[in-house]
Each structure stands twice: as C-alpha cells, then as structure tokens.
Short mmCIF file of C-alpha atoms and ligand atoms in Angstrom, two decimals:
data_model
loop_
_atom_site.label_atom_id
_atom_site.label_comp_id
_atom_site.label_asym_id
_atom_site.label_seq_id
_atom_site.Cartn_x
_atom_site.Cartn_y
_atom_site.Cartn_z
CA UNK A 1 76.22 -22.36 152.83
CA UNK A 2 76.47 -19.54 155.34
CA UNK A 3 76.09 -20.28 159.03
CA UNK A 4 72.53 -18.93 158.97
CA UNK A 5 71.67 -21.09 155.96
CA UNK A 6 73.05 -24.20 157.67
CA UNK A 7 71.04 -23.46 160.79
CA UNK A 8 67.85 -22.95 158.85
CA UNK A 9 68.42 -26.09 156.76
CA UNK A 10 69.04 -28.15 159.92
CA UNK A 11 65.90 -26.72 161.42
CA UNK A 12 63.86 -27.50 158.32
CA UNK A 13 65.22 -31.06 158.07
CA UNK A 14 64.46 -31.81 161.71
CA UNK A 15 60.94 -30.44 161.36
CA UNK A 16 60.30 -32.48 158.24
CA UNK A 17 61.66 -35.69 159.78
CA UNK A 18 59.61 -35.15 162.94
CA UNK A 19 56.53 -34.58 160.84
CA UNK A 20 57.10 -37.77 158.83
CA UNK A 21 57.89 -39.75 161.99
CA UNK A 22 54.59 -38.55 163.40
CA UNK A 23 52.67 -39.55 160.28
CA UNK A 24 54.41 -42.92 160.11
CA UNK A 25 54.63 -44.00 163.74
CA UNK A 26 51.68 -42.26 165.37
CA UNK A 27 49.15 -41.77 162.57
CA UNK A 28 50.18 -44.89 160.64
CA UNK A 29 49.70 -42.81 157.47
CA UNK A 30 53.05 -42.01 155.83
CA UNK A 31 52.98 -39.62 152.88
CA UNK A 32 56.50 -40.08 151.53
CA UNK A 33 58.39 -43.20 150.46
CA UNK A 34 61.00 -44.85 152.67
CA UNK A 35 63.76 -43.78 150.30
CA UNK A 36 62.63 -40.14 150.37
CA UNK A 37 62.66 -40.35 154.16
CA UNK A 38 66.12 -41.93 154.15
CA UNK A 39 67.41 -39.09 151.96
CA UNK A 40 66.18 -36.49 154.44
CA UNK A 41 67.67 -38.40 157.33
CA UNK A 42 71.02 -38.87 155.59
CA UNK A 43 71.21 -35.17 154.78
CA UNK A 44 70.56 -34.35 158.43
CA UNK A 45 73.25 -36.77 159.64
CA UNK A 46 75.81 -35.44 157.15
CA UNK A 47 75.09 -31.83 158.03
CA UNK A 48 75.31 -32.59 161.76
CA UNK A 49 78.54 -34.52 161.30
CA UNK A 50 80.03 -31.52 159.52
CA UNK A 51 78.77 -29.21 162.28
CA UNK A 52 78.69 -31.24 165.52
CA UNK A 53 78.31 -28.04 167.56
CA UNK A 54 74.85 -27.59 166.04
CA UNK A 55 73.49 -30.96 167.20
CA UNK A 56 70.56 -30.48 169.59
CA UNK A 57 69.30 -33.13 172.03
CA UNK A 58 65.85 -33.12 170.41
CA UNK A 59 67.24 -33.76 166.92
CA UNK A 60 65.79 -36.94 165.37
CA UNK A 61 69.41 -38.08 164.91
CA UNK A 62 69.81 -38.27 168.68
CA UNK A 63 67.50 -41.21 169.30
CA UNK A 64 70.41 -43.65 169.47
CA UNK A 65 74.03 -43.49 170.48
CA UNK A 66 74.01 -42.83 174.22
CA UNK A 67 76.84 -44.76 175.95
CA UNK A 68 75.84 -47.90 177.91
CA UNK A 69 74.96 -47.39 181.56
CA UNK A 70 76.24 -49.32 184.56
CA UNK A 71 72.84 -49.38 186.14
CA UNK A 72 69.44 -47.76 185.76
CA UNK A 73 69.24 -44.81 188.15
CA UNK A 74 66.30 -44.64 190.54
CA UNK A 75 64.06 -41.60 190.10
CA UNK A 76 61.15 -40.45 192.25
CA UNK A 77 57.93 -39.81 190.32
CA UNK A 78 56.47 -36.31 190.41
CA UNK A 79 53.08 -37.83 191.16
CA UNK A 80 52.54 -41.34 192.50
CA UNK A 81 51.78 -43.78 189.68
CA UNK A 82 48.70 -45.53 191.00
CA UNK A 83 47.42 -48.93 190.01
CA UNK A 84 43.82 -49.77 189.17
CA UNK A 85 41.42 -52.06 190.97
CA UNK A 86 40.22 -54.69 188.56
CA UNK A 87 36.97 -56.56 188.12
CA UNK A 88 35.72 -59.20 185.69
CA UNK A 89 31.98 -59.57 186.30
CA UNK A 90 29.28 -57.37 184.82
CA UNK A 91 27.62 -57.19 188.27
CA UNK A 92 30.82 -55.65 189.61
CA UNK A 93 30.91 -52.89 187.00
CA UNK A 94 27.27 -52.11 187.78
CA UNK A 95 28.16 -51.93 191.47
CA UNK A 96 31.03 -49.58 190.60
CA UNK A 97 28.58 -47.31 188.76
CA UNK A 98 26.17 -47.39 191.73
CA UNK A 99 28.99 -46.35 194.04
CA UNK A 100 29.98 -43.45 191.75
CA UNK A 101 26.38 -42.20 191.54
CA UNK A 102 25.90 -42.46 195.28
CA UNK A 103 29.10 -40.60 196.13
CA UNK A 104 28.53 -37.94 193.47
CA UNK A 105 24.83 -37.70 194.34
CA UNK A 106 23.80 -37.87 190.72
CA UNK A 107 21.52 -39.99 188.54
CA UNK A 108 24.01 -40.74 185.78
CA UNK A 109 27.77 -40.64 185.27
CA UNK A 110 29.60 -40.15 181.97
CA UNK A 111 32.56 -42.49 181.43
CA UNK A 112 35.55 -42.43 179.13
CA UNK A 113 36.65 -45.92 178.11
CA UNK A 114 39.92 -47.07 176.57
CA UNK A 115 41.72 -50.40 176.17
CA UNK A 116 43.89 -51.65 178.99
CA UNK A 117 47.24 -52.29 177.34
CA UNK A 118 49.21 -55.26 178.61
CA UNK A 119 52.59 -53.56 178.62
CA UNK A 120 54.92 -51.61 180.85
CA UNK A 121 53.70 -48.41 182.49
CA UNK A 122 55.93 -45.34 182.12
CA UNK A 123 56.19 -41.69 183.15
CA UNK A 124 57.25 -39.15 180.49
CA UNK A 125 58.39 -35.62 181.30
CA UNK A 126 58.39 -32.79 178.75
CA UNK A 127 59.90 -29.39 179.54
CA UNK A 128 59.01 -26.61 177.10
CA UNK A 129 57.87 -29.33 174.72
CA UNK A 130 61.17 -31.26 174.80
CA UNK A 131 61.26 -34.84 176.11
CA UNK A 132 63.59 -34.64 179.10
CA UNK A 133 62.99 -37.73 181.20
CA UNK A 134 61.23 -41.07 181.22
CA UNK A 135 60.93 -43.65 183.97
CA UNK A 136 59.37 -47.03 184.62
CA UNK A 137 56.60 -47.27 187.19
CA UNK A 138 58.70 -49.21 189.69
CA UNK A 139 56.89 -49.36 193.02
CA UNK A 140 54.64 -46.44 192.10
CA UNK A 141 56.65 -43.75 193.90
CA UNK A 142 60.13 -44.51 192.56
CA UNK A 143 60.96 -45.90 189.14
CA UNK A 144 64.00 -46.50 186.97
CA UNK A 145 65.33 -43.82 184.64
CA UNK A 146 64.99 -45.22 181.12
CA UNK A 147 65.20 -41.88 179.27
CA UNK A 148 67.88 -42.91 176.76
CA UNK A 149 66.04 -46.14 175.98
CA UNK A 150 62.71 -44.38 175.51
CA UNK A 151 64.34 -41.96 173.09
CA UNK A 152 64.92 -44.87 170.70
CA UNK A 153 61.16 -45.53 170.38
CA UNK A 154 60.10 -43.89 167.15
CA UNK A 155 56.46 -43.30 168.08
CA UNK A 156 57.59 -41.23 171.09
CA UNK A 157 58.03 -37.59 170.03
CA UNK A 158 61.26 -36.03 171.30
CA UNK A 159 59.57 -32.69 170.74
CA UNK A 160 55.87 -31.89 171.05
CA UNK A 161 54.05 -30.05 168.29
CA UNK A 162 54.94 -26.51 169.24
CA UNK A 163 52.10 -24.67 167.52
CA UNK A 164 49.55 -26.32 169.81
CA UNK A 165 49.90 -24.33 173.04
CA UNK A 166 52.06 -26.76 175.00
CA UNK A 167 52.63 -26.28 178.75
CA UNK A 168 56.08 -25.37 180.13
CA UNK A 169 56.10 -28.54 182.17
CA UNK A 170 54.20 -31.72 181.41
CA UNK A 171 54.15 -35.18 182.97
CA UNK A 172 52.39 -37.88 180.97
CA UNK A 173 51.63 -41.47 181.77
CA UNK A 174 51.77 -44.06 179.05
CA UNK A 175 52.47 -47.66 178.26
CA UNK A 176 55.30 -49.27 176.32
CA UNK A 177 54.39 -52.49 174.55
CA UNK A 178 55.30 -54.72 171.64
CA UNK A 179 52.88 -55.41 168.81
CA UNK A 180 51.98 -59.07 168.42
CA UNK A 181 53.45 -59.50 164.94
CA UNK A 182 56.68 -57.79 165.99
CA UNK A 183 56.80 -59.96 169.10
CA UNK A 184 56.46 -63.15 167.05
CA UNK A 185 59.19 -62.08 164.64
CA UNK A 186 61.47 -61.04 167.50
CA UNK A 187 60.99 -64.35 169.32
CA UNK A 188 61.59 -66.21 166.10
CA UNK A 189 65.01 -64.58 165.76
CA UNK A 190 65.86 -65.40 169.38
CA UNK A 191 64.87 -69.05 169.07
CA UNK A 192 66.72 -69.53 165.80
CA UNK A 193 69.83 -68.09 167.40
CA UNK A 194 69.49 -70.66 170.18
CA UNK A 195 68.54 -68.01 172.75
CA UNK A 196 65.79 -67.99 175.29
CA UNK A 197 62.53 -66.62 173.87
CA UNK A 198 60.26 -64.28 175.84
CA UNK A 199 57.12 -65.79 177.33
CA UNK A 200 54.85 -62.95 176.25
CA UNK A 201 54.90 -59.47 174.69
CA UNK A 202 54.85 -57.77 178.08
CA UNK A 203 58.03 -59.50 179.26
CA UNK A 204 59.65 -58.74 175.93
CA UNK A 205 58.73 -55.05 176.22
CA UNK A 206 59.94 -54.86 179.80
CA UNK A 207 63.21 -56.65 179.08
CA UNK A 208 63.82 -54.44 176.07
CA UNK A 209 63.10 -51.16 177.83
CA UNK A 210 65.20 -51.97 180.89
CA UNK A 211 68.43 -52.56 178.96
CA UNK A 212 71.63 -50.85 180.10
CA UNK A 213 72.66 -50.37 176.49
CA UNK A 214 70.18 -48.26 174.53
CA UNK A 215 71.53 -49.56 171.21
CA UNK A 216 69.93 -52.90 172.15
CA UNK A 217 66.62 -51.21 172.96
CA UNK A 218 66.83 -49.45 169.59
CA UNK A 219 66.72 -52.82 167.80
CA UNK A 220 63.58 -53.89 169.67
CA UNK A 221 60.20 -53.13 168.08
CA UNK A 222 58.69 -51.11 170.93
CA UNK A 223 55.65 -48.86 170.69
CA UNK A 224 54.31 -46.29 173.13
CA UNK A 225 50.82 -45.01 173.82
CA UNK A 226 49.82 -42.24 176.24
CA UNK A 227 46.62 -42.04 178.25
CA UNK A 228 46.95 -39.64 181.17
CA UNK A 229 48.29 -36.22 182.09
CA UNK A 230 49.79 -36.79 185.52
CA UNK A 231 50.70 -33.15 185.97
CA UNK A 232 51.25 -29.96 184.02
CA UNK A 233 51.81 -26.25 184.45
CA UNK A 234 48.55 -24.40 183.77
CA UNK A 235 45.09 -25.85 184.09
CA UNK A 236 44.29 -29.44 183.22
CA UNK A 237 41.67 -30.30 180.58
CA UNK A 238 38.18 -30.47 182.16
CA UNK A 239 37.50 -34.11 181.25
CA UNK A 240 39.45 -37.29 180.59
CA UNK A 241 38.19 -37.31 177.01
CA UNK A 242 39.57 -33.78 176.47
CA UNK A 243 42.80 -34.93 178.08
CA UNK A 244 43.26 -37.63 175.43
CA UNK A 245 42.35 -35.20 172.64
CA UNK A 246 44.86 -32.71 174.02
CA UNK A 247 47.63 -35.31 174.18
CA UNK A 248 46.88 -36.19 170.56
CA UNK A 249 47.05 -32.51 169.53
CA UNK A 250 50.49 -32.27 171.09
CA UNK A 251 51.58 -35.12 168.82
CA UNK A 252 51.59 -37.87 171.42
CA UNK A 253 50.20 -41.29 170.46
CA UNK A 254 46.92 -42.05 172.27
CA UNK A 255 44.63 -45.11 172.15
CA UNK A 256 42.70 -45.02 168.87
CA UNK A 257 40.06 -47.45 170.06
CA UNK A 258 38.20 -45.52 172.77
CA UNK A 259 34.69 -44.31 173.51
CA UNK A 260 32.88 -41.63 175.44
CA UNK A 261 29.93 -43.32 177.14
CA UNK A 262 26.97 -41.25 178.35
CA UNK A 263 26.22 -43.81 181.05
CA UNK A 264 27.10 -47.29 182.27
CA UNK A 265 24.57 -48.66 179.75
CA UNK A 266 27.05 -47.81 176.98
CA UNK A 267 30.06 -49.14 178.86
CA UNK A 268 29.00 -52.78 178.87
CA UNK A 269 28.43 -53.09 175.09
CA UNK A 270 31.78 -51.39 174.44
CA UNK A 271 33.45 -53.92 176.74
CA UNK A 272 31.83 -56.83 174.87
CA UNK A 273 32.64 -55.31 171.50
CA UNK A 274 36.28 -54.82 172.46
CA UNK A 275 36.51 -58.34 173.85
CA UNK A 276 35.15 -59.80 170.62
CA UNK A 277 37.67 -57.86 168.51
CA UNK A 278 40.51 -58.68 170.88
CA UNK A 279 41.96 -61.31 168.56
CA UNK A 280 41.97 -58.92 165.61
CA UNK A 281 43.82 -56.17 167.46
CA UNK A 282 47.54 -56.00 166.63
CA UNK A 283 48.45 -55.73 170.32
CA UNK A 284 47.61 -57.47 173.59
CA UNK A 285 44.93 -55.96 175.82
CA UNK A 286 43.44 -57.61 178.86
CA UNK A 287 40.37 -55.47 179.38
CA UNK A 288 39.11 -51.90 179.21
CA UNK A 289 39.67 -49.04 181.64
CA UNK A 290 36.52 -47.26 182.78
CA UNK A 291 37.15 -43.69 183.97
CA UNK A 292 34.74 -41.09 185.35
CA UNK A 293 35.03 -38.47 182.61
CA UNK A 294 34.67 -35.19 184.54
CA UNK A 295 37.82 -34.05 186.30
CA UNK A 296 35.97 -32.15 189.06
CA UNK A 297 34.17 -35.42 189.83
CA UNK A 298 37.44 -37.35 189.77
CA UNK A 299 38.84 -34.90 192.31
CA UNK A 300 35.75 -35.20 194.48
CA UNK A 301 36.00 -39.00 194.46
CA UNK A 302 39.71 -38.89 195.28
CA UNK A 303 41.78 -41.98 195.85
CA UNK A 304 42.42 -44.90 198.12
CA UNK A 305 45.95 -45.71 199.26
CA UNK A 306 47.18 -47.07 195.93
CA UNK A 307 44.35 -46.66 193.44
CA UNK A 308 41.96 -43.94 192.29
CA UNK A 309 38.29 -44.32 193.28
CA UNK A 310 37.12 -42.95 189.94
CA UNK A 311 38.58 -45.57 187.61
CA UNK A 312 38.49 -49.32 187.31
CA UNK A 313 39.99 -52.00 185.05
CA UNK A 314 37.14 -54.04 183.60
CA UNK A 315 38.99 -57.19 182.55
CA UNK A 316 38.04 -59.78 179.98
CA UNK A 317 37.18 -63.33 181.00
CA UNK A 318 40.31 -65.51 180.77
CA UNK A 319 40.83 -67.12 177.39
CA UNK A 320 40.21 -70.74 176.75
CA UNK A 321 43.26 -72.86 176.20
CA UNK A 322 42.80 -72.95 172.49
CA UNK A 323 44.93 -70.88 170.18
CA UNK A 324 46.42 -70.61 166.71
CA UNK A 325 49.85 -71.67 165.44
CA UNK A 326 51.37 -68.54 163.87
CA UNK A 327 54.57 -70.16 162.79
CA UNK A 328 56.78 -73.19 163.32
CA UNK A 329 60.45 -72.39 163.84
CA UNK A 330 63.50 -74.52 164.50
CA UNK A 331 65.42 -74.21 167.72
CA UNK A 332 68.98 -75.56 167.66
CA UNK A 333 69.91 -77.01 171.02
CA UNK A 334 73.27 -76.98 172.76
CA UNK A 335 73.94 -80.50 171.50
CA UNK A 336 72.94 -79.67 167.92
CA UNK A 337 69.49 -81.22 168.05
CA UNK A 338 66.88 -79.44 165.94
CA UNK A 339 63.58 -79.01 167.75
CA UNK A 340 60.46 -77.67 166.06
CA UNK A 341 58.81 -74.97 168.19
CA UNK A 342 55.33 -73.61 167.55
CA UNK A 343 54.90 -69.85 167.91
CA UNK A 344 51.39 -69.29 169.15
CA UNK A 345 48.95 -66.47 169.35
CA UNK A 346 49.48 -65.71 173.07
CA UNK A 347 47.02 -67.57 175.26
CA UNK A 348 46.58 -67.58 178.99
CA UNK A 349 46.78 -71.04 180.49
CA UNK A 350 46.52 -71.29 184.24
CA UNK A 351 47.39 -67.63 184.74
CA UNK A 352 50.48 -67.71 182.53
CA UNK A 353 50.57 -66.31 179.03
CA UNK A 354 51.95 -68.84 176.61
CA UNK A 355 53.19 -67.85 173.18
CA UNK A 356 55.28 -70.84 172.18
CA UNK A 357 55.20 -74.58 172.67
CA UNK A 358 57.65 -77.32 171.85
CA UNK A 359 56.64 -79.82 169.19
CA UNK A 360 59.42 -82.18 170.38
CA UNK A 361 60.46 -83.70 167.05
CA UNK A 362 59.45 -84.23 163.45
CA UNK A 363 57.58 -87.50 164.11
CA UNK A 364 55.50 -85.82 166.78
CA UNK A 365 54.56 -82.99 164.40
CA UNK A 366 53.61 -85.53 161.76
CA UNK A 367 51.63 -87.68 164.21
CA UNK A 368 49.61 -84.73 165.50
CA UNK A 369 49.58 -83.20 162.00
CA UNK A 370 50.26 -79.67 163.23
CA UNK A 371 50.66 -77.05 160.51
CA UNK A 372 51.10 -73.29 160.44
CA UNK A 373 47.69 -71.62 160.79
CA UNK A 374 46.10 -74.54 162.66
CA UNK A 375 43.93 -74.10 165.72
CA UNK A 376 45.33 -76.17 168.57
CA UNK A 377 44.83 -77.08 172.21
CA UNK A 378 47.61 -76.00 174.56
CA UNK A 379 48.41 -77.61 177.86
CA UNK A 380 50.75 -76.70 180.65
CA UNK A 381 51.03 -78.90 183.72
CA UNK A 382 53.06 -77.66 186.67
CA UNK A 383 56.40 -76.38 185.52
CA UNK A 384 56.40 -78.51 182.41
CA UNK A 385 57.19 -76.70 179.16
CA UNK A 386 53.91 -75.87 177.41
CA UNK A 387 52.95 -78.40 174.77
CA UNK A 388 50.36 -78.70 172.03
CA UNK A 389 48.15 -81.64 172.89
CA UNK A 390 46.09 -81.79 169.73
CA UNK A 391 44.84 -79.99 166.67
CA UNK A 392 41.29 -78.62 166.72
CA UNK A 393 39.81 -79.06 163.23
CA UNK A 394 37.81 -76.05 162.05
CA UNK A 395 35.18 -76.79 159.43
CA UNK A 396 35.98 -75.26 156.05
CA UNK A 397 39.51 -74.19 157.04
CA UNK A 398 42.17 -73.87 154.34
CA UNK A 399 45.25 -75.59 155.70
CA UNK A 400 48.85 -74.89 154.78
CA UNK A 401 51.16 -77.65 153.56
CA UNK A 402 52.54 -80.18 156.08
CA UNK A 403 55.54 -79.11 158.09
CA UNK A 404 58.94 -80.50 157.16
CA UNK A 405 62.31 -80.16 158.84
CA UNK A 406 64.88 -77.96 157.07
CA UNK A 407 67.85 -79.39 155.15
CA UNK A 408 70.20 -76.82 156.66
CA UNK A 409 70.80 -75.62 160.20
CA UNK A 410 69.13 -72.19 160.74
CA UNK A 411 72.05 -71.11 162.97
CA UNK A 412 75.10 -72.04 160.88
CA UNK A 413 73.78 -73.34 157.56
CA UNK A 414 75.45 -76.76 157.89
CA UNK A 415 73.75 -79.86 156.51
CA UNK A 416 71.17 -81.44 158.77
CA UNK A 417 71.63 -85.12 159.66
CA UNK A 418 69.00 -87.54 160.90
CA UNK A 419 68.80 -90.33 163.44
CA UNK A 420 65.32 -91.80 163.70
CA UNK A 421 62.94 -89.04 164.74
CA UNK A 422 65.84 -86.74 165.62
CA UNK A 423 67.43 -84.21 163.31
CA UNK A 424 70.72 -82.61 164.18
CA UNK A 425 73.15 -80.02 162.84
CA UNK A 426 76.38 -81.55 161.51
CA UNK A 427 78.30 -78.29 162.00
CA UNK A 428 79.59 -79.18 165.48
CA UNK A 429 81.67 -76.30 166.86
CA UNK A 430 81.34 -74.07 163.82
CA UNK A 431 77.66 -73.93 164.84
CA UNK A 432 77.05 -71.05 167.27
CA UNK A 433 74.41 -73.03 169.15
CA UNK A 434 76.72 -75.99 169.72
CA UNK A 435 79.67 -73.77 170.56
CA UNK A 436 77.55 -72.22 173.31
CA UNK A 437 76.83 -75.72 174.59
CA UNK A 438 80.51 -76.65 174.58
CA UNK A 439 81.53 -73.49 176.43
CA UNK A 440 78.75 -73.88 178.96
CA UNK A 441 79.92 -77.42 179.61
CA UNK A 442 83.54 -76.24 179.84
CA UNK A 443 82.55 -73.60 182.40
CA UNK A 444 80.21 -75.83 184.37
CA UNK A 445 80.71 -77.43 187.75
CA UNK A 446 81.35 -80.75 186.02
CA UNK A 447 84.39 -79.32 184.25
CA UNK A 448 86.33 -76.19 185.18
CA UNK A 449 83.71 -74.55 187.35
CA UNK A 450 84.26 -71.02 186.05
CA UNK A 451 82.30 -68.66 188.21
CA UNK A 452 80.20 -66.09 186.38
CA UNK A 453 80.38 -67.70 182.94
CA UNK A 454 76.68 -68.45 182.77
CA UNK A 455 74.32 -69.03 179.88
CA UNK A 456 73.71 -65.35 179.18
CA UNK A 457 77.39 -64.44 179.16
CA UNK A 458 78.22 -67.38 176.90
CA UNK A 459 75.44 -66.35 174.51
CA UNK A 460 76.84 -62.83 174.31
CA UNK A 461 80.42 -64.01 173.82
CA UNK A 462 79.37 -66.22 170.92
CA UNK A 463 76.83 -63.82 169.38
CA UNK A 464 79.31 -60.95 169.44
CA UNK A 465 81.92 -63.31 167.96
CA UNK A 466 84.34 -62.64 170.80
CA UNK A 467 84.70 -66.39 171.09
CA UNK A 468 84.81 -68.77 168.12
CA UNK A 469 86.24 -71.75 169.97
CA UNK A 470 86.72 -72.91 173.55
CA UNK A 471 90.38 -71.90 173.23
CA UNK A 472 89.34 -68.30 172.54
CA UNK A 473 88.24 -68.07 176.16
CA UNK A 474 91.90 -67.91 177.15
CA UNK A 475 92.49 -64.99 174.82
CA UNK A 476 89.69 -62.78 176.14
CA UNK A 477 90.79 -59.42 177.45
CA UNK A 478 89.15 -57.12 179.91
CA UNK A 479 88.28 -54.79 177.02
CA UNK A 480 86.35 -57.61 175.36
CA UNK A 481 84.47 -58.32 178.55
CA UNK A 482 83.42 -54.81 179.49
CA UNK A 483 81.38 -54.63 176.27
CA UNK A 484 79.12 -57.37 177.60
CA UNK A 485 75.66 -56.43 178.74
CA UNK A 486 75.36 -56.41 182.52
CA UNK A 487 79.01 -57.34 182.96
CA UNK A 488 79.64 -54.60 185.48
CA UNK A 489 77.34 -56.40 187.88
CA UNK A 490 79.30 -59.54 188.28
CA UNK A 491 82.64 -61.22 188.49
CA UNK A 492 83.98 -63.23 185.69
CA UNK A 493 86.97 -65.45 186.07
CA UNK A 494 89.17 -66.47 183.22
CA UNK A 495 92.60 -67.94 183.02
CA UNK A 496 95.47 -67.10 180.75
CA UNK A 497 96.68 -70.62 180.24
CA UNK A 498 96.90 -70.91 183.98
CA UNK A 499 93.60 -72.62 184.54
CA UNK A 500 95.27 -76.01 184.43
CA UNK A 501 97.41 -75.13 187.38
CA UNK A 502 94.40 -73.94 189.28
CA UNK A 503 95.45 -70.31 189.17
CA UNK A 504 92.82 -68.02 187.77
CA UNK A 505 92.52 -64.33 187.27
CA UNK A 506 89.50 -62.55 188.52
CA UNK A 507 88.47 -59.58 186.46
CA UNK A 508 86.03 -57.03 187.66
CA UNK A 509 85.37 -53.74 185.96
CA UNK A 510 85.32 -51.95 189.30
CA UNK A 511 88.49 -53.41 190.73
CA UNK A 512 90.64 -54.25 187.76
CA UNK A 513 92.73 -57.40 187.74
CA UNK A 514 93.17 -59.39 190.89
CA UNK A 515 94.93 -62.65 191.46
CA UNK A 516 92.74 -65.14 193.21
ZN1 ZN B 601 74.29 -75.47 163.10
#
C-alpha cells in the first residue's frame, strides 16, 4: 500500500469502528457480528502497529493503554456544576410549578422530564469534535481529571459525528453509572475472589472511574449518559428538549426514557409511571428531574447559590425493605470458611442501599429456605452486616431448586470439607483467600506489625501473583511494589531476611530505599 492508501484505509477503519461502537453502545442496535467487528479492530491495530506515527488520539485503539497516574489532577470546571434541590411529595412539585408560573408571570409552564440517574456526575469537554478532557464533579467548582479513564468507556464517543454541525468548543454534563446486571456480575467476581464487594452500583461506578490505572477502569462495565450542555461556542439550543436532541445528533448517549410535558399535569403521571417501571429498568434511578423547558425562561429564573431555580429532582418514595435474591454466591474467608452470600436487587434500608446480605451458613439457608429468585425481607440494624430475615412467599411463584454448597472452592478449586454447619476449603495456603489471611496475620500488630501492608495491598500482591507464600514477601522488590495500585501514596516496609533482627527496609517510590 502507498502512504496515501494506508492513510485512507486507517481513516475508513476508524470511521467504521466508531460507527459500530455507536450502534452497539449508544443505540443498542448492532448491525454486524462480534467477529466481524473484531476483524475490523484487529486490522486497525495491525496497521497502526506497523505505522505508529499515524496513530491519532481519537483512534478507537487509543481507549486503553495510558500509563498509570500517581494521583488524579485537580481541574477547575468551565462552569460550576450545580446540584439540584430535591423533593418527594406531590404537593411540593405543585408548589414548584406555582413558583415558576408566578416568577415567569405565565399561566402554564412546559417541562422536560428525564430520569435522575444514581451515578457519578461528570464534565466532558470536546474541542472540534474530539474528546479532550473529562472530570468528576468534585465540589462543583473543581473536580478530578479522569480523562484517560473516561476514554475506556465504550459508549463515550472519542469523536463526535462530524457531519452534524458540531461547535468548536463544547462542554457537556453527564453521568457515569453501572448497569444493574453488570454490577451484580462484577460484585460476584469480587466476592468469589475474597475481595470486598461494593455496596451499590454508584459506589462501584465511582470507585471504577477514580482509578489511577486506566487499565483497571477499562475492565469495569461503566456506561455514560449525557443530559446537559454546560457551555458551547455558538448559540445554545432554545429548549432543554432540543438540547437533548442535539446531543443525540452529535452521537452522544442521552436518556432514552424522557418526556416533554405541556404542563405540570403531565409531569405527575410521568413520575408515577417511571416509579412503577423502576424495577424493570436495567439501571438505578432515584427519581425524575423536572426542568423548565425554555432556555430564555431558565435564564430569567437564574440560580441560587448552588442550585438552579428552574429545575428540581422529584424523587421516588423510599423502597420498602423487601427485595429479590438475584444470585447466591460463595465467599471464601481468610480462614477458608465458605459463606453463602445473597446478591440482592439493590434496596434502600435506613438510607443505605443494600445489594448483598450474608446467609451465614448452609444450615441457615436451609432453615430459611432461601433460593435464587425468592422475594425476601432485608434487615440492617446499626452497623450490623445486612441480613435476610425471612422469605416472602409470592402466590403462584415458580421457585428454583434449593441452594446447595459447592464441592469445590470457588477461589482455588480444592475439595470442600465440612464440620457441622460449616464448610471450608481444604486448600490451605494454595488457596488465594487463605493466603491473604495468612499474610494479613503475618503483617498484623499481633505478629510482625508491618506498616502499610494492609488488606488492599495484600489482596493486590496475591491477585497479581507477586506473592504465592508468606516467604515470598521477603523476595519482593521495589519494581514489584510500584506496580501496585495506590502504592505511591504510602510507605511499605519489608525486610530482606532482616525482619527477625528488627531491621527493616522502608521503601517509598518517592524516596527510594531508606534504612529505618
Ligand atoms: Zn480455596
């Protein structure tokens, strides 16, 4: 191929991949098979590897691969990212409408309504249609730069659809979240690995987006949706509804479930309708956002110190403490004990969203007769781990078969032994979960008191197979340690056979080796 042919092939491949990404991740309507897509992607990668000078930052190949950061840089927002006042009662939304009509001196106000996503708010900047920066909301004026992490989210276009009259400069507000089914599967993997699960999809999304290493973010099933133009060169669309339509034309994902309401009389039924379909939606929402549709009216209404006067979050009434068991997974403890854990459809109990509950042991599961798919009552008292108190029989329900403990450890595959109600992994230190327990004990105050070797670090050492036995701790090098997530932030002390004599080495990425 000539240089010109290579350039044009690269261009064509990138366009095709972008188009298929858009159909798949934004429209949810792919029109080629996964293997056809993979072929296109592989051709792009091979061509770019042969001609690295032709790689562009907006190439679909550039979503992953940025080097890990030491910290997330602080960035000021171009426009303050306001929060919304929220209400729950119907009387309050009627009062809101009265206030709008009074201030606008009109008989009726048109509203644009969309779901209120329970995720992490973000600012996205596009220059000449290319995604150049993304930040978390932070305190509203300053956020954290998460550009490289956002690039890994496939529903976020790195390049806007150019044939649609895009502005030179564009700042969009959106939300990053995790779909419920993805969240359950993700938590399942964490629990089976013996790691801490996330309490709810929002925490999981936030933790995933705020990683220092974007390759970790890339493995997390994050989704983005956009709902506001915070600023742009040229004139803004005349209404909020047009704003959403415009964002969609540019190829950005926008809320599909939304409605233009001629008056407040249409807002209330939409709220009820959305609340009743809440459990069928594939993502968590906690209400709807009611916005005055006309931009000139929005400007006239202006804002309070931290929130706009022209919009309000109309929340749903808190859920009852009844939910559904999505799955029952096995958590392997630090001592090898197998504990059944129920993964639940997230439910708010006492202001905290609960998405998992311990089932304690096999006898307990049998006694309460809890099975996958069952409707159950969840309780959480004080700081106690949430527990399922009882099953709620539903008339006519088709139940799955009774739960039984596995024969093999989900972490290491060793045979499972039994003592009374308790099941345990017989793998001992070949079992990653038990190895973590042994190292944690070794590092603890009761034993060698190794500063900085906490649960998270131990989990990483074992998961990345840097340590396969307690003895491996002595063989760790600084190069091993700097690969650890968040390591730059803290000290970590290890000994090279010198621990016994009370002499330890302190390693810090900033200061190199120091004798303590
Ligand atoms: Zn095991």
